[in-house]
């Protein structure tokens, strides 16, 4: 018997994985792949920041991101384009309202 280096519980000498904490004792036999460090510009926080800053111009970051599935890419693209169109329409309506207000103000 030996002690688990992670939780200090008694385990078998031949144990590969601790039955108490679930940690693998030999990292080379771990079925979990090591997390690959991705590029900084593919991180979710950066993509969200860019979408808020430049809108649909940040769509290539989503399409080039290797961890995002095709369904998510298509869904996000459609959603971003629709939201951008609605914001554009709202902005144009606001400009029209402001022009109308100043036209009436100058006419009085």
Backbone as a ProteinNet text record, in pm:
[ID]
protein_1_A
[PRIMARY]
XXXXXXXXXXXXXXXXXXXXXXXXXXXXXXXXXXXXXXXXXXXXXXXXXXXXXXXXXXXXXXXXXXXXXXXXXXXXXXXXXXXXXXXXXXXXXXXXXXXXXXXXXXXX
[TERTIARY]
84.8	0	89.3	39	108.2	4.7	53	-37.2	-46.7	-167	-189.8	-123.5	-45.4	19.7	-78	-200.7	-298.1	-390	-437.1	-532.3	-482.2	-367.9	-303.3	-380.6	-472.3	-543.4	-459.4	-480.4	-408.9	-464.5	-373.3	-411.4	-312.7	-347	-260.9	-131.3	-24.3	103.9	97	16.3	6.2	-99.9	-162.5	-272	-223.1	-305.7	-278.9	-359.7	-477.7	-568.6	-617.3	-622.8	-668	-819.4	-865.2	-1008.4	-1079.9	-1005.8	-1066.4	-1085.3	-980.1	-988.1	-1000	-974.4	-988.8	-870.3	-763.9	-645.6	-561.6	-502.5	-411	-274.5	-213	-83.6	30.3	11.9	112.1	52.6	102.1	45.7	52.7	153.7	167.4	55.1	-11.4	-121	-257.8	-260.8	-386.1	-457.4	-586.9	-659.9	-696.5	-684.1	-717.4	-604.5	-639.1	-533.7	-494.4	-368.6	-323	-388.4	-423.3	-486.5	-385	-426.4	-340.6	-359.1	-249.2	-259.2	-291.4	-408.1	-448.4	-395.3	-414.6	-372.9	-458.3	-400.9	-472.2	-592.4	-588.8	-699	-814.9	-801.1	-911.8	-981.7	-939.8	-1004.6	-1141.6	-1237	-1374.2	-1381.8	-1308	-1315.8	-1270.1	-1166.1	-1118.7	-1219	-1278.2	-1376.8	-1498.8	-1545.1	-1659.7	-1625.7	-1506.5	-1462.5	-1462.2	-1409.9	-1403.6	-1542.7	-1633.5	-1769.6	-1837.7	-1813.6	-1871.6	-1805.4	-1680.1	-1606.7	-1632.2	-1620.7	-1628.8	-1741.7	-1823.1	-1940.4	-1906.8	-1975.8	-1958.5	-1819.8	-1738.2	-1602	-1517.7	-1566.1	-1494.2	-1537.2	-1626.9	-1673.1	-1561	-1457.7	-1350	-1285	-1282	-1226.3	-1307	-1436.9	-1521.6	-1500	-1494.4	-1481.6	-1344.5	-1241.3	-1106.3	-1075.9	-1161.9	-1137.9	-1158.6	-1056.6	-1067.3	-1158.6	-1181.9	-1260.9	-1411.7	-1455.1	-1597.1	-1653.6	-1768.2	-1829.6	-1895.7	-1921.1	-1981.2	-2119.8	-2198	-2332.7	-2326.6	-2232.3	-2216.7	-2171.6	-2080.9	-2031.5	-2144.7	-2226.5	-2338.5	-2439.5	-2474.4	-2571.2	-2525.5	-2399.7	-2346.2	-2342.1	-2305.4	-2300.1	-2438.3	-2538.7	-2675.3	-2721.4	-2698.5	-2739.2	-2671.3	-2542.7	-2467.5	-2512.1	-2537.6	-2583.2	-2721.8	-2811.3	-2946.6	-2939.7	-2862.1	-2849.2	-2786.9	-2686.7	-2623.4	-2723.5	-2805.8	-2906.3	-3008.9	-3052.8	-3148.5	-3087.8	-2961.5	-2894.8	-2878.8	-2850	-2839.2	-2973.6	-3080.8	-3214.2	-3251.9	-3221.7	-3251.2	-3172.8	-3047.4	-2964.7	-3019	-3056.3	-3110	-3241.7	-3326.3	-3453	-3427	-3328.1	-3292.9	-3241.7	-3159.5	-3108.6	-3223.4	-3316.3	-3432.1	-3515.7	-3535.4	-3612.6	-3543.1	-3412.6	-3337.9	-3344.1	-3330.2	-3341.2	-3479.5	-3581.8	-3719.8	-3739.6	-3685	-3695.8	-3631.6	-3510.1	-3441.8	-3507.1	-3565.7	-3637.2	-3758.6	-3833.6	-3950.4	-3908	-3795.1	-3746.6	-3705.4	-3641.4	-3598.2	-3713.7	-3819	-3936.1	-4023.6	-4011.2	-4098.7	-4044.2
-118.9	0	125.3	229.2	357.6	468.9	587.5	701.6	774.3	816.8	897.1	1033.1	1079.4	1210.4	1328.4	1303.4	1410.9	1423.6	1309.4	1317.2	1248.1	1181.7	1115.7	995.6	940.2	818.9	696.2	587.8	463	398.6	362.6	294.2	181.5	95	-17.4	33.2	-44.9	-7	-2.7	-89.4	-97.5	-3.3	76.7	162.9	263.9	282.8	380.8	507.3	486.1	596.4	582.4	692	689.1	670.3	572.3	547	650	728.1	826.6	962.5	1011.2	1145.1	1140.9	1023.4	1009.9	1058.6	1101.5	1150	1033.8	1051.7	952.7	973.6	864.6	872.8	886.1	833.1	842.5	926.2	1046.2	1138.9	1082.9	1001.8	948.5	851.5	795	701.5	769.4	896.2	969.8	977.4	942.8	952.6	1096.3	1186.6	1326.5	1391.7	1449.2	1517.7	1646.4	1682.5	1808.2	1922.2	2025.6	2139.9	2207.1	2220	2288.4	2437.5	2508.2	2651.7	2708.3	2770	2828.8	2969.5	3023.4	3160.6	3256.1	3367.7	3463.5	3522.1	3533.1	3594.6	3497.3	3372	3278	3258.6	3330.2	3319	3385.7	3327.5	3378.7	3525.3	3561.5	3699.5	3798.5	3765	3854.6	3862.8	3749.7	3748.8	3832.2	3817.9	3896.8	4045.9	4080.1	4219.8	4273.9	4196.5	4241.4	4253.4	4161.3	4170.5	4297.2	4332.8	4455.4	4579	4569.3	4684.2	4706.8	4602.9	4619.6	4540.1	4474.7	4404.5	4291.4	4286.7	4174	4165.2	4269.4	4260.8	4159.4	4116.7	4018.1	3874.8	3857	3721.3	3626.9	3672	3578.3	3512.9	3583.4	3522.1	3399.5	3406.2	3291.6	3178.9	3212.7	3110.1	3044	3114.8	3056.9	2986.6	3000.4	2937.7	2786.2	2706.4	2561.9	2488.3	2542.3	2471.2	2488.9	2577.8	2605.3	2514.9	2452.3	2363	2444.1	2377.3	2443.4	2497.6	2422.3	2467.4	2598	2607.4	2730.2	2845.4	2817.6	2922.7	2980.3	2892.5	2938.2	3014.1	2958.7	3023.5	3159.8	3169.2	3297.6	3398.7	3352.9	3443.3	3499.4	3413.5	3459.2	3556	3520.9	3607.4	3742.6	3744.3	3870.3	3956.3	3896	3972.6	4031.5	3955.1	4005.1	4119.7	4102.6	4208.4	4333.2	4315.4	4429.7	4503.8	4430	4492	4569.2	4512	4580.6	4708.3	4701.6	4821.1	4927.4	4885.5	4978.7	5047.5	4968.7	5025.2	5122.6	5086.1	5172.7	5303.7	5295.6	5415.7	5505.8	5448.8	5528.9	5594.7	5526.3	5583.2	5698.1	5681.8	5788.7	5911.5	5892	6004.3	6074.2	5998.4	6056.7	6139	6087.3	6157.4	6287.4	6284	6404.2	6507.8	6465.2	6557.9	6622.4	6543.4	6594.5	6695.4	6666.1	6756.7	6891.9	6890.3	7015.2	7088.1	7015.3	7078.1	7153.5	7091.9	7156.8	7273.4	7256.8	7361.1	7486.4	7466.4	7579.5	7643.6	7567.2	7620.1	7705.8	7694.8	7770.4	7906.4
0	0	0	-64.8	-66.5	-54.6	-30.5	-17.6	-151.7	-183.3	-304	-283.3	-382	-367.4	-374.7	-419.1	-432.5	-312.1	-258.6	-148.2	-20.9	-26.4	87.8	140.6	63.4	103.5	65.8	135.5	107.6	-18.6	-110	-233.8	-259.8	-352.6	-388	-452.3	-435	-495.5	-647.5	-707.7	-853.2	-910.5	-826.9	-872.1	-975.5	-1078	-1182.6	-1155.3	-1096.9	-1068.6	-925.4	-853.2	-713.6	-710.7	-632.4	-623.8	-536.8	-461.4	-371.8	-440.2	-505.4	-566.5	-718.1	-778.9	-923.3	-1004.6	-940.4	-1011.9	-1062	-1181	-1234.1	-1169.9	-1128.8	-1062.4	-1162.2	-1281.1	-1386.1	-1499.2	-1519.1	-1617	-1758.9	-1786.4	-1922.5	-1956.2	-1857.6	-1883.8	-1876.4	-1849.9	-1835.8	-1970.1	-1973.8	-2099.9	-2135.4	-2039.2	-2065.7	-2145.5	-2259.6	-2336.4	-2266.7	-2281.3	-2224.7	-2301.1	-2228.5	-2293.7	-2384.7	-2509.1	-2604.4	-2586	-2586.1	-2574.7	-2711.1	-2720.3	-2846.1	-2861.2	-2976.6	-3003.3	-2920.8	-2878.8	-2794.5	-2865.3	-2997.3	-3069.7	-3093.8	-3050.2	-3058.7	-2924.5	-2821.7	-2691.5	-2697	-2622.8	-2625.9	-2585.2	-2481.7	-2433.7	-2540.6	-2614.8	-2719.8	-2834.3	-2871	-2979.9	-2941	-2816.9	-2770.9	-2772.4	-2724.7	-2727.1	-2870.4	-2963	-3101.9	-3163.4	-3130.4	-3181.9	-3132	-3004.8	-2949.8	-3010.3	-3047.8	-3101.1	-3250	-3328.8	-3474.2	-3538.4	-3457.6	-3508.8	-3603.6	-3716.6	-3809	-3871.5	-3857.7	-3910.3	-3832.3	-3715.7	-3635.2	-3667.6	-3761.3	-3796.3	-3840.5	-3910.1	-3944.9	-3822.7	-3709.4	-3588.8	-3547.2	-3566.1	-3532.6	-3633.1	-3761.3	-3864.8	-3865	-3825.9	-3823.3	-3692.3	-3591.1	-3460.7	-3473.9	-3448.1	-3471.6	-3373.1	-3254.6	-3154.1	-3170.7	-3258	-3275.8	-3384.9	-3356.2	-3454.6	-3566.2	-3678.2	-3794	-3760.4	-3683.3	-3646.8	-3567.4	-3473.5	-3395.2	-3484.4	-3576.1	-3664.7	-3749.1	-3805.1	-3887.8	-3802	-3686	-3598.3	-3550.6	-3509.2	-3464.7	-3578.1	-3696.4	-3811.2	-3842.2	-3847.5	-3876.2	-3767.4	-3641.8	-3531.1	-3535.2	-3561.6	-3565.8	-3683.1	-3797.4	-3913.8	-3887.3	-3828	-3797.2	-3696	-3590.6	-3490	-3551.5	-3636.2	-3701.5	-3790.8	-3862.7	-3949.3	-3865.8	-3754.2	-3667.6	-3608.5	-3568.2	-3516.2	-3624.4	-3744.7	-3856.6	-3881.8	-3885.7	-3907.7	-3797.3	-3673.7	-3560	-3568.2	-3607.3	-3621.8	-3731.5	-3843.5	-3953.8	-3915.2	-3842.3	-3795.2	-3698	-3610.6	-3516.9	-3590.8	-3690.8	-3770.4	-3841.2	-3895.8	-3963.1	-3863.7	-3743.9	-3641	-3601	-3584.8	-3547.5	-3659.6	-3784.4	-3897.5	-3901.5	-3881	-3880.7	-3768	-3652.4	-3537.9	-3569.6	-3623.7	-3655	-3772.6	-3864.7	-3975.8	-3921.4	-3831.8	-3771.9	-3681.4	-3611.1	-3521.9	-3600.7	-3714.5	-3798.1	-3871.5	-3894.7	-3967.2	-3879.9	-3748.5	-3658.4	-3630.9
[MASK]
++++++++++++++++++++++++++++++++++++++++++++++++++++++++++++++++++++++++++++++++++++++++++++++++++++++++++++

